[in-house]
mmCIF file of C-alpha atoms in Angstrom:
data_model
loop_
_atom_site.group_PDB
_atom_site.id
_atom_site.type_symbol
_atom_site.label_atom_id
_atom_site.label_comp_id
_atom_site.label_asym_id
_atom_site.label_seq_id
_atom_site.Cartn_x
_atom_site.Cartn_y
_atom_site.Cartn_z
ATOM 1 C CA MET A 1 9.595 -25.060 14.364
ATOM 2 C CA ALA A 2 8.009 -25.967 11.035
ATOM 3 C CA ALA A 3 4.576 -25.260 12.454
ATOM 4 C CA LEU A 4 5.675 -21.894 13.757
ATOM 5 C CA ILE A 5 7.192 -20.951 10.389
ATOM 6 C CA ALA A 6 4.014 -22.045 8.593
ATOM 7 C CA GLU A 7 1.871 -19.961 10.937
ATOM 8 C CA ASN A 8 4.017 -16.898 10.526
ATOM 9 C CA PHE A 9 3.981 -17.187 6.739
ATOM 10 C CA ARG A 10 0.246 -16.868 6.847
ATOM 11 C CA PHE A 11 0.673 -13.166 7.444
ATOM 12 C CA LEU A 12 1.815 -12.885 3.846
ATOM 13 C CA SER A 13 -1.748 -13.425 2.731
ATOM 14 C CA LEU A 14 -2.434 -9.697 3.263
ATOM 15 C CA PHE A 15 -1.236 -8.863 -0.240
ATOM 16 C CA PHE A 16 -3.879 -10.655 -2.286
ATOM 17 C CA LYS A 17 -6.783 -11.403 0.020
ATOM 18 C CA SER A 18 -9.428 -10.392 -2.494
ATOM 19 C CA LYS A 19 -10.066 -9.038 -5.968
ATOM 20 C CA ASP A 20 -10.686 -5.618 -4.431
ATOM 21 C CA VAL A 21 -7.026 -5.458 -3.423
ATOM 22 C CA MET A 22 -5.962 -6.297 -6.984
ATOM 23 C CA ILE A 23 -8.259 -3.654 -8.409
ATOM 24 C CA PHE A 24 -7.022 -1.078 -5.899
ATOM 25 C CA ASN A 25 -3.379 -1.874 -6.657
ATOM 26 C CA GLY A 26 -4.106 -1.614 -10.375
ATOM 27 C CA LEU A 27 -5.716 1.786 -10.005
ATOM 28 C CA VAL A 28 -2.803 2.971 -7.842
ATOM 29 C CA ALA A 29 -0.349 1.800 -10.536
ATOM 30 C CA LEU A 30 -2.287 3.521 -13.340
ATOM 31 C CA GLY A 31 -2.522 6.749 -11.370
ATOM 32 C CA THR A 32 1.233 6.615 -10.741
ATOM 33 C CA VAL A 33 1.968 6.071 -14.405
ATOM 34 C CA GLY A 34 -0.052 9.144 -15.305
ATOM 35 C CA SER A 35 1.620 11.199 -12.624
ATOM 36 C CA GLU A 36 5.086 10.175 -13.753
ATOM 37 C CA GLU A 37 4.328 11.031 -17.370
ATOM 38 C CA LEU A 38 3.045 14.454 -16.300
ATOM 39 C CA PHE A 39 6.088 15.034 -14.136
ATOM 40 C CA SER A 40 8.486 14.077 -16.924
ATOM 41 C CA VAL A 41 6.837 16.478 -19.363
ATOM 42 C CA VAL A 42 6.258 19.413 -17.041
ATOM 43 C CA ALA A 43 8.730 19.293 -14.139
ATOM 44 C CA PHE A 44 11.814 17.335 -15.152
ATOM 45 C CA HIS A 45 14.638 19.516 -16.463
ATOM 46 C CA CYS A 46 18.148 18.137 -16.185
ATOM 47 C CA PRO A 47 20.605 20.842 -14.991
ATOM 48 C CA CYS A 48 23.342 19.467 -17.311
ATOM 49 C CA SER A 49 26.052 20.393 -14.847
ATOM 50 C CA PRO A 50 28.711 18.168 -13.307
ATOM 51 C CA ALA A 51 27.870 16.878 -9.798
ATOM 52 C CA ARG A 52 24.330 18.318 -10.079
ATOM 53 C CA ASN A 53 23.180 15.823 -12.702
ATOM 54 C CA TYR A 54 23.688 12.834 -10.419
ATOM 55 C CA ILE A 55 21.865 14.357 -7.452
ATOM 56 C CA TYR A 56 19.009 15.684 -9.580
ATOM 57 C CA GLY A 57 18.545 12.450 -11.522
ATOM 58 C CA LEU A 58 18.433 10.289 -8.417
ATOM 59 C CA ALA A 59 16.171 12.729 -6.662
ATOM 60 C CA ALA A 60 13.737 12.711 -9.599
ATOM 61 C CA ILE A 61 13.395 8.954 -9.160
ATOM 62 C CA GLY A 62 13.798 8.527 -5.430
ATOM 63 C CA ILE A 63 12.005 11.429 -3.769
ATOM 64 C CA PRO A 64 8.603 10.994 -5.501
ATOM 65 C CA ALA A 65 8.882 7.262 -4.841
ATOM 66 C CA LEU A 66 9.522 7.951 -1.154
ATOM 67 C CA ALA A 67 6.599 10.332 -0.968
ATOM 68 C CA LEU A 68 4.283 7.818 -2.639
ATOM 69 C CA PHE A 69 5.523 5.127 -0.222
ATOM 70 C CA LEU A 70 4.731 7.262 2.822
ATOM 71 C CA ILE A 71 1.315 8.142 1.429
ATOM 72 C CA GLY A 72 0.664 4.442 0.897
ATOM 73 C CA VAL A 73 1.569 3.664 4.520
ATOM 74 C CA ILE A 74 -0.654 6.501 5.774
ATOM 75 C CA TRP A 75 -3.664 5.443 3.662
ATOM 76 C CA ASN A 76 -3.412 1.819 4.711
ATOM 77 C CA ASN A 77 -5.965 0.993 7.401
ATOM 78 C CA HIS A 78 -3.705 -1.735 8.743
ATOM 79 C CA THR A 79 -1.189 0.922 9.779
ATOM 80 C CA TRP A 80 -3.654 2.516 12.161
ATOM 81 C CA ASN A 81 -5.005 -0.840 13.285
ATOM 82 C CA LEU A 82 -1.461 -1.766 14.197
ATOM 83 C CA VAL A 83 -0.965 1.555 15.993
ATOM 84 C CA ALA A 84 -4.199 0.979 17.947
ATOM 85 C CA GLU A 85 -3.168 -2.600 18.727
ATOM 86 C CA CYS A 86 0.188 -1.498 20.091
ATOM 87 C CA HIS A 87 -1.362 1.381 22.054
ATOM 88 C CA LYS A 88 -4.152 -0.665 23.649
ATOM 89 C CA ARG A 89 -2.722 -4.192 23.936
ATOM 90 C CA GLY A 90 0.948 -4.053 22.967
ATOM 91 C CA THR A 91 2.521 -6.695 20.765
ATOM 92 C CA LYS A 92 2.351 -9.460 23.333
ATOM 93 C CA ASN A 93 -0.027 -11.435 21.105
ATOM 94 C CA PHE A 94 2.471 -11.538 18.185
ATOM 95 C CA SER A 95 5.746 -13.335 17.888
ATOM 96 C CA ALA A 96 8.764 -11.438 16.583
ATOM 97 C CA ALA A 97 8.467 -13.134 13.204
ATOM 98 C CA ALA A 98 4.717 -12.433 13.028
ATOM 99 C CA THR A 99 5.281 -8.749 13.895
ATOM 100 C CA PHE A 100 7.982 -8.513 11.221
ATOM 101 C CA LEU A 101 5.737 -10.046 8.591
ATOM 102 C CA LEU A 102 2.882 -7.746 9.623
ATOM 103 C CA PHE A 103 5.092 -4.736 9.046
ATOM 104 C CA GLY A 104 6.194 -6.367 5.781
ATOM 105 C CA SER A 105 2.608 -6.703 4.598
ATOM 106 C CA ILE A 106 1.908 -3.039 5.269
ATOM 107 C CA MET A 107 5.131 -1.985 3.556
ATOM 108 C CA GLY A 108 4.364 -4.312 0.619
ATOM 109 C CA ARG A 109 0.990 -2.694 -0.066
ATOM 110 C CA ALA A 110 2.601 0.730 0.187
ATOM 111 C CA CYS A 111 5.274 -0.224 -2.360
ATOM 112 C CA VAL A 112 2.858 -0.517 -5.308
ATOM 113 C CA ALA A 113 2.990 3.176 -6.245
ATOM 114 C CA PRO A 114 6.736 3.803 -5.677
ATOM 115 C CA ILE A 115 7.749 0.661 -7.575
ATOM 116 C CA THR A 116 5.507 1.740 -10.465
ATOM 117 C CA TRP A 117 7.048 5.186 -10.411
ATOM 118 C CA SER A 118 10.590 3.746 -10.433
ATOM 119 C CA VAL A 119 9.810 1.314 -13.254
ATOM 120 C CA ILE A 120 8.294 3.978 -15.480
ATOM 121 C CA SER A 121 11.181 6.347 -14.743
ATOM 122 C CA LEU A 122 13.699 3.687 -15.710
ATOM 123 C CA LEU A 123 11.858 2.702 -18.866
ATOM 124 C CA ARG A 124 11.688 6.306 -19.989
ATOM 125 C CA GLY A 125 15.387 6.755 -19.189
ATOM 126 C CA GLU A 126 15.560 10.568 -18.930
ATOM 127 C CA ALA A 127 16.434 10.629 -15.209
ATOM 128 C CA TYR A 128 18.983 7.811 -15.550
ATOM 129 C CA ILE A 129 20.679 9.496 -18.495
ATOM 130 C CA CYS A 130 20.801 12.787 -16.626
ATOM 131 C CA ALA A 131 22.258 11.160 -13.514
ATOM 132 C CA LEU A 132 24.989 9.054 -15.151
ATOM 133 C CA SER A 133 25.979 10.874 -18.362
ATOM 134 C CA GLU A 134 28.965 12.622 -16.701
ATOM 135 C CA PHE A 135 30.316 9.282 -15.475
ATOM 136 C CA VAL A 136 30.632 7.720 -18.956
ATOM 137 C CA LYS A 137 34.265 6.932 -19.631
ATOM 138 C CA PRO A 138 35.474 8.726 -22.782
ATOM 139 C CA SER A 139 37.724 5.762 -23.527
ATOM 140 C CA SER A 140 34.633 3.586 -23.984
ATOM 141 C CA SER A 141 33.826 5.445 -27.190
ATOM 142 C CA ASP A 142 35.994 5.103 -30.252
ATOM 143 C CA LYS A 143 37.894 8.267 -31.226
ATOM 144 C CA PHE A 144 36.426 10.401 -28.443
ATOM 145 C CA PRO A 145 38.371 13.704 -28.325
ATOM 146 C CA ALA A 146 40.711 13.670 -25.347
ATOM 147 C CA GLU A 147 40.204 17.403 -24.604
ATOM 148 C CA TYR A 148 36.597 16.843 -23.537
ATOM 149 C CA GLY A 149 35.743 15.601 -20.050
ATOM 150 C CA ALA A 150 32.978 15.415 -17.487
ATOM 151 C CA GLU A 151 31.794 18.987 -18.065
ATOM 152 C CA VAL A 152 30.952 18.259 -21.692
ATOM 153 C CA LEU A 153 29.537 14.785 -20.957
ATOM 154 C CA ALA A 154 27.207 16.305 -18.357
ATOM 155 C CA LYS A 155 25.614 18.393 -21.130
ATOM 156 C CA ILE A 156 24.659 15.375 -23.238
ATOM 157 C CA PRO A 157 21.082 15.157 -21.836
ATOM 158 C CA CYS A 158 20.516 18.782 -22.971
ATOM 159 C CA ARG A 159 22.053 18.117 -26.387
ATOM 160 C CA ASP A 160 24.250 21.143 -25.745
ATOM 161 C CA VAL A 161 27.521 19.683 -27.032
ATOM 162 C CA PRO A 162 29.958 20.674 -29.735
ATOM 163 C CA ALA A 163 29.011 19.661 -33.258
ATOM 164 C CA ASN A 164 31.901 17.187 -33.528
ATOM 165 C CA LEU A 165 30.466 15.243 -30.590
ATOM 166 C CA THR A 166 27.004 14.677 -32.054
ATOM 167 C CA LYS A 167 27.810 11.061 -32.944
ATOM 168 C CA PHE A 168 29.187 10.387 -29.445
ATOM 169 C CA ARG A 169 26.194 12.072 -27.850
ATOM 170 C CA ASP A 170 23.803 9.720 -29.630
ATOM 171 C CA GLU A 171 25.944 6.726 -28.734
ATOM 172 C CA VAL A 172 26.159 7.650 -25.066
ATOM 173 C CA THR A 173 22.418 8.420 -24.887
ATOM 174 C CA ARG A 174 21.559 5.105 -26.532
ATOM 175 C CA ARG A 175 23.865 3.167 -24.193
ATOM 176 C CA LEU A 176 22.490 4.813 -21.007
ATOM 177 C CA ARG A 177 18.896 4.380 -22.155
ATOM 178 C CA TYR A 178 19.625 0.686 -22.734
ATOM 179 C CA GLU A 179 21.002 0.318 -19.211
ATOM 180 C CA SER A 180 18.063 2.232 -17.735
ATOM 181 C CA GLN A 181 15.457 0.148 -19.494
ATOM 182 C CA LEU A 182 17.305 -3.058 -18.659
ATOM 183 C CA PHE A 183 17.104 -2.187 -14.960
ATOM 184 C CA GLY A 184 13.451 -1.339 -15.398
ATOM 185 C CA TRP A 185 12.623 -4.717 -16.963
ATOM 186 C CA LEU A 186 14.676 -6.509 -14.302
ATOM 187 C CA LEU A 187 12.717 -4.693 -11.591
ATOM 188 C CA ILE A 188 9.435 -5.768 -13.220
ATOM 189 C CA GLY A 189 10.671 -9.378 -13.361
ATOM 190 C CA ILE A 190 11.782 -9.380 -9.685
ATOM 191 C CA VAL A 191 8.459 -7.930 -8.497
ATOM 192 C CA ALA A 192 6.514 -10.434 -10.623
ATOM 193 C CA VAL A 193 8.472 -13.368 -9.136
ATOM 194 C CA LEU A 194 7.930 -12.040 -5.592
ATOM 195 C CA ILE A 195 4.211 -11.665 -6.209
ATOM 196 C CA PHE A 196 4.036 -15.197 -7.604
ATOM 197 C CA LEU A 197 5.928 -16.654 -4.620
ATOM 198 C CA THR A 198 3.763 -14.681 -2.197
ATOM 199 C CA LYS A 199 0.533 -16.033 -3.689
ATOM 200 C CA CYS A 200 1.910 -19.570 -3.612
ATOM 201 C CA LEU A 201 2.880 -19.269 0.046
ATOM 202 C CA LYS A 202 -0.432 -17.705 0.868
ATOM 203 C CA HIS A 203 -2.467 -20.534 -0.651
ATOM 204 C CA CYS A 204 -0.164 -23.248 0.672
ATOM 205 C CA CYS A 205 -0.134 -21.919 4.248
ATOM 206 C CA SER A 206 -3.754 -20.795 4.499
ATOM 207 C CA PRO A 207 -5.672 -22.686 7.207
ATOM 208 C CA LEU A 208 -8.920 -22.079 5.300
ATOM 209 C CA SER A 209 -10.378 -23.739 2.235
ATOM 210 C CA TYR A 210 -10.727 -21.695 -0.914
ATOM 211 C CA ARG A 211 -14.498 -21.327 -0.495
ATOM 212 C CA GLN A 212 -14.259 -20.365 3.198
ATOM 213 C CA GLU A 213 -11.598 -17.787 2.429
ATOM 214 C CA ALA A 214 -13.849 -16.358 -0.321
ATOM 215 C CA TYR A 215 -16.733 -16.259 2.184
ATOM 216 C CA TRP A 216 -14.492 -14.535 4.749
ATOM 217 C CA ALA A 217 -13.514 -11.894 2.216
ATOM 218 C CA GLN A 218 -17.183 -11.263 1.409
ATOM 219 C CA TYR A 219 -18.045 -11.098 5.088
ATOM 220 C CA ARG A 220 -15.311 -8.546 5.828
ATOM 221 C CA SER A 221 -16.397 -6.392 2.885
ATOM 222 C CA ASN A 222 -20.083 -6.503 3.856
ATOM 223 C CA GLU A 223 -19.319 -5.909 7.509
ATOM 224 C CA ASP A 224 -17.222 -2.858 6.679
ATOM 225 C CA LYS A 225 -19.840 -1.409 4.317
ATOM 226 C CA LEU A 226 -22.681 -1.970 6.795
ATOM 227 C CA PHE A 227 -20.669 -0.652 9.726
ATOM 228 C CA ARG A 228 -19.733 2.531 7.891
ATOM 229 C CA ARG A 229 -23.298 3.077 6.643
ATOM 230 C CA THR A 230 -24.788 2.411 10.073
ATOM 231 C CA ALA A 231 -22.200 4.589 11.812
ATOM 232 C CA GLU A 232 -23.039 7.459 9.459
ATOM 233 C CA VAL A 233 -26.788 7.135 10.239
ATOM 234 C CA HIS A 234 -26.217 6.650 13.944
ATOM 235 C CA SER A 235 -23.972 9.729 14.201
ATOM 236 C CA ARG A 236 -26.476 11.826 12.199
ATOM 237 C CA ILE A 237 -29.385 10.833 14.466
ATOM 238 C CA LEU A 238 -27.312 11.391 17.618
ATOM 239 C CA ALA A 239 -26.214 14.783 16.320
ATOM 240 C CA ALA A 240 -29.840 15.690 15.547
ATOM 241 C CA LYS A 241 -30.934 14.842 19.109
ATOM 242 C CA ASN A 242 -28.115 16.931 20.618
ATOM 243 C CA VAL A 243 -28.863 19.875 18.338
ATOM 244 C CA LYS A 244 -32.558 19.708 19.210
ATOM 245 C CA GLN A 245 -31.775 19.612 22.905
ATOM 246 C CA PHE A 246 -29.643 22.734 22.541
ATOM 247 C CA PHE A 247 -31.894 24.793 20.258
ATOM 248 C CA GLY A 248 -35.258 23.260 21.096
ATOM 249 C CA PHE A 249 -35.740 22.130 17.502
ATOM 250 C CA VAL A 250 -33.670 20.718 14.652
ATOM 251 C CA ALA A 251 -34.032 21.403 10.913
ATOM 252 C CA LEU A 252 -34.268 18.026 9.242
ATOM 253 C CA ASP A 253 -35.120 17.176 5.673
ATOM 254 C CA LYS A 254 -37.699 14.506 4.829
ATOM 255 C CA GLU A 255 -35.161 11.683 4.625
ATOM 256 C CA GLU A 256 -33.566 12.640 7.972
ATOM 257 C CA LYS A 257 -36.944 12.810 9.672
ATOM 258 C CA GLU A 258 -37.698 9.288 8.508
ATOM 259 C CA LEU A 259 -34.350 8.105 9.816
ATOM 260 C CA VAL A 260 -34.937 9.692 13.210
ATOM 261 C CA GLN A 261 -38.372 8.074 13.477
ATOM 262 C CA GLU A 262 -37.251 4.656 12.195
ATOM 263 C CA PHE A 263 -34.024 4.276 14.197
ATOM 264 C CA PRO A 264 -34.280 5.614 17.747
ATOM 265 C CA VAL A 265 -30.787 6.211 19.208
ATOM 266 C CA GLU A 266 -30.619 6.110 22.994
ATOM 267 C CA GLY A 267 -26.937 6.776 23.524
ATOM 268 C CA VAL A 268 -23.397 6.076 22.396
ATOM 269 C CA GLN A 269 -21.247 3.004 22.694
ATOM 270 C CA PRO A 270 -18.762 3.095 25.588
ATOM 271 C CA SER A 271 -15.031 3.265 24.896
ATOM 272 C CA PRO A 272 -14.333 -0.366 25.930
ATOM 273 C CA GLN A 273 -16.611 -1.572 23.123
ATOM 274 C CA TRP A 274 -14.812 0.593 20.545
ATOM 275 C CA ASN A 275 -11.468 -0.683 21.801
ATOM 276 C CA ALA A 276 -12.689 -4.266 21.561
ATOM 277 C CA ILE A 277 -13.498 -4.005 17.878
ATOM 278 C CA THR A 278 -10.441 -1.920 16.919
ATOM 279 C CA GLY A 279 -6.993 -3.245 16.120
ATOM 280 C CA VAL A 280 -5.262 -6.028 14.235
ATOM 281 C CA TYR A 281 -7.377 -9.147 13.952
ATOM 282 C CA ILE A 282 -6.000 -12.671 13.750
ATOM 283 C CA TYR A 283 -8.367 -15.342 12.477
ATOM 284 C CA ARG A 284 -9.484 -17.632 15.265
ATOM 285 C CA GLU A 285 -12.025 -20.316 15.985
ATOM 286 C CA ASN A 286 -14.035 -20.890 19.118
ATOM 287 C CA LYS A 287 -15.414 -24.360 19.777
ATOM 288 C CA GLY A 288 -14.857 -25.162 16.126
ATOM 289 C CA PHE A 289 -16.758 -22.126 14.847
ATOM 290 C CA PRO A 290 -14.895 -19.384 12.968
ATOM 291 C CA LEU A 291 -14.742 -15.785 14.201
ATOM 292 C CA TYR A 292 -14.314 -13.614 11.146
ATOM 293 C CA SER A 293 -13.584 -10.203 12.739
ATOM 294 C CA ARG A 294 -13.112 -8.359 16.003
ATOM 295 C CA LEU A 295 -16.772 -7.260 15.751
ATOM 296 C CA HIS A 296 -17.791 -10.857 15.252
ATOM 297 C CA LYS A 297 -15.741 -11.960 18.261
ATOM 298 C CA TRP A 298 -17.209 -9.173 20.408
ATOM 299 C CA ALA A 299 -20.753 -10.079 19.351
ATOM 300 C CA LYS A 300 -20.119 -13.692 20.381
ATOM 301 C CA GLY A 301 -18.750 -12.585 23.733
ATOM 302 C CA VAL A 302 -15.348 -14.187 23.246
ATOM 303 C CA GLU A 303 -12.788 -12.654 25.573
ATOM 304 C CA GLY A 304 -9.003 -12.416 25.147
ATOM 305 C CA ASN A 305 -6.721 -12.774 22.181
ATOM 306 C CA GLY A 306 -4.665 -15.807 22.986
ATOM 307 C CA PRO A 307 -5.592 -19.481 22.463
ATOM 308 C CA THR A 308 -7.888 -21.025 25.035
ATOM 309 C CA PRO A 309 -8.917 -24.626 25.824
ATOM 310 C CA GLU A 310 -12.204 -24.043 24.025
ATOM 311 C CA GLY A 311 -10.789 -21.949 21.169
ATOM 312 C CA HIS A 312 -8.119 -22.318 18.577
ATOM 313 C CA GLU A 313 -6.322 -19.331 17.127
ATOM 314 C CA LEU A 314 -4.644 -19.437 13.747
ATOM 315 C CA LEU A 315 -2.152 -16.831 12.659
ATOM 316 C CA PHE A 316 -4.027 -15.581 9.666
ATOM 317 C CA LEU A 317 -4.250 -11.831 9.258
ATOM 318 C CA ALA A 318 -7.503 -10.193 8.319
ATOM 319 C CA SER A 319 -7.487 -7.334 5.842
#
């Protein structure tokens, strides 16, 4: 049981596999901060009306966060690798816990932008004040006029209150801003603790040494860059051949002519080869030698996904 738990926890390593992930997450967070500031200045206008304040305030925090979360899921390559894996091979190669943690890793990457949005919104406080101003109990303020109720309190964010309530307006605004910022700082603290625990679990449960893991990250990055670059050249040359066959000639610039002459393309890769290198990859070893990707495994001619007498598979997710 302990071994199974340790293997499943290795899926958590998706969050901080390389410095590139940290840089990407930082850029996402900075972009979200700028977007939230622009939204607050341009688009946020509290209705200052009972019942509407609460809905509008929560929507201003929650709906953009939900949209950013969905965009993060869509932009994550692991999402489509998982879809391809389920479509082509099913989830038979993953335990229930491993599948859950795989989903968790995708969701965790997608949470960077929405959490940043929520934190900045809470630290600014406008949306929180708008949402909860009408729920402030008049009895909580000293000498609050009894004739005023929720309708007047709902107008506090717009500063549209009677002159004799100016002191109470400032007090209520200050109190709600304090609560909003407190929740914002607590959210930052909780996320920081979760990130720290995740990194600790990742390094403790990793089957690889620090140097081998760094090499694996470099290999994945280089393989991806070379694959994309080669695919772009291959597709251009293949397209040139097909256009020439149709028209009898093809208009190529000097660079493209050199590519066509230097890299002859005879055909395209069959679908089984594309399927073999597509999907979720779990780190594995064959006869003591590591296989760093699905392309690497295909190049070595290793068949199947499960453990074999000659191979040893470790539940360690590749980014």
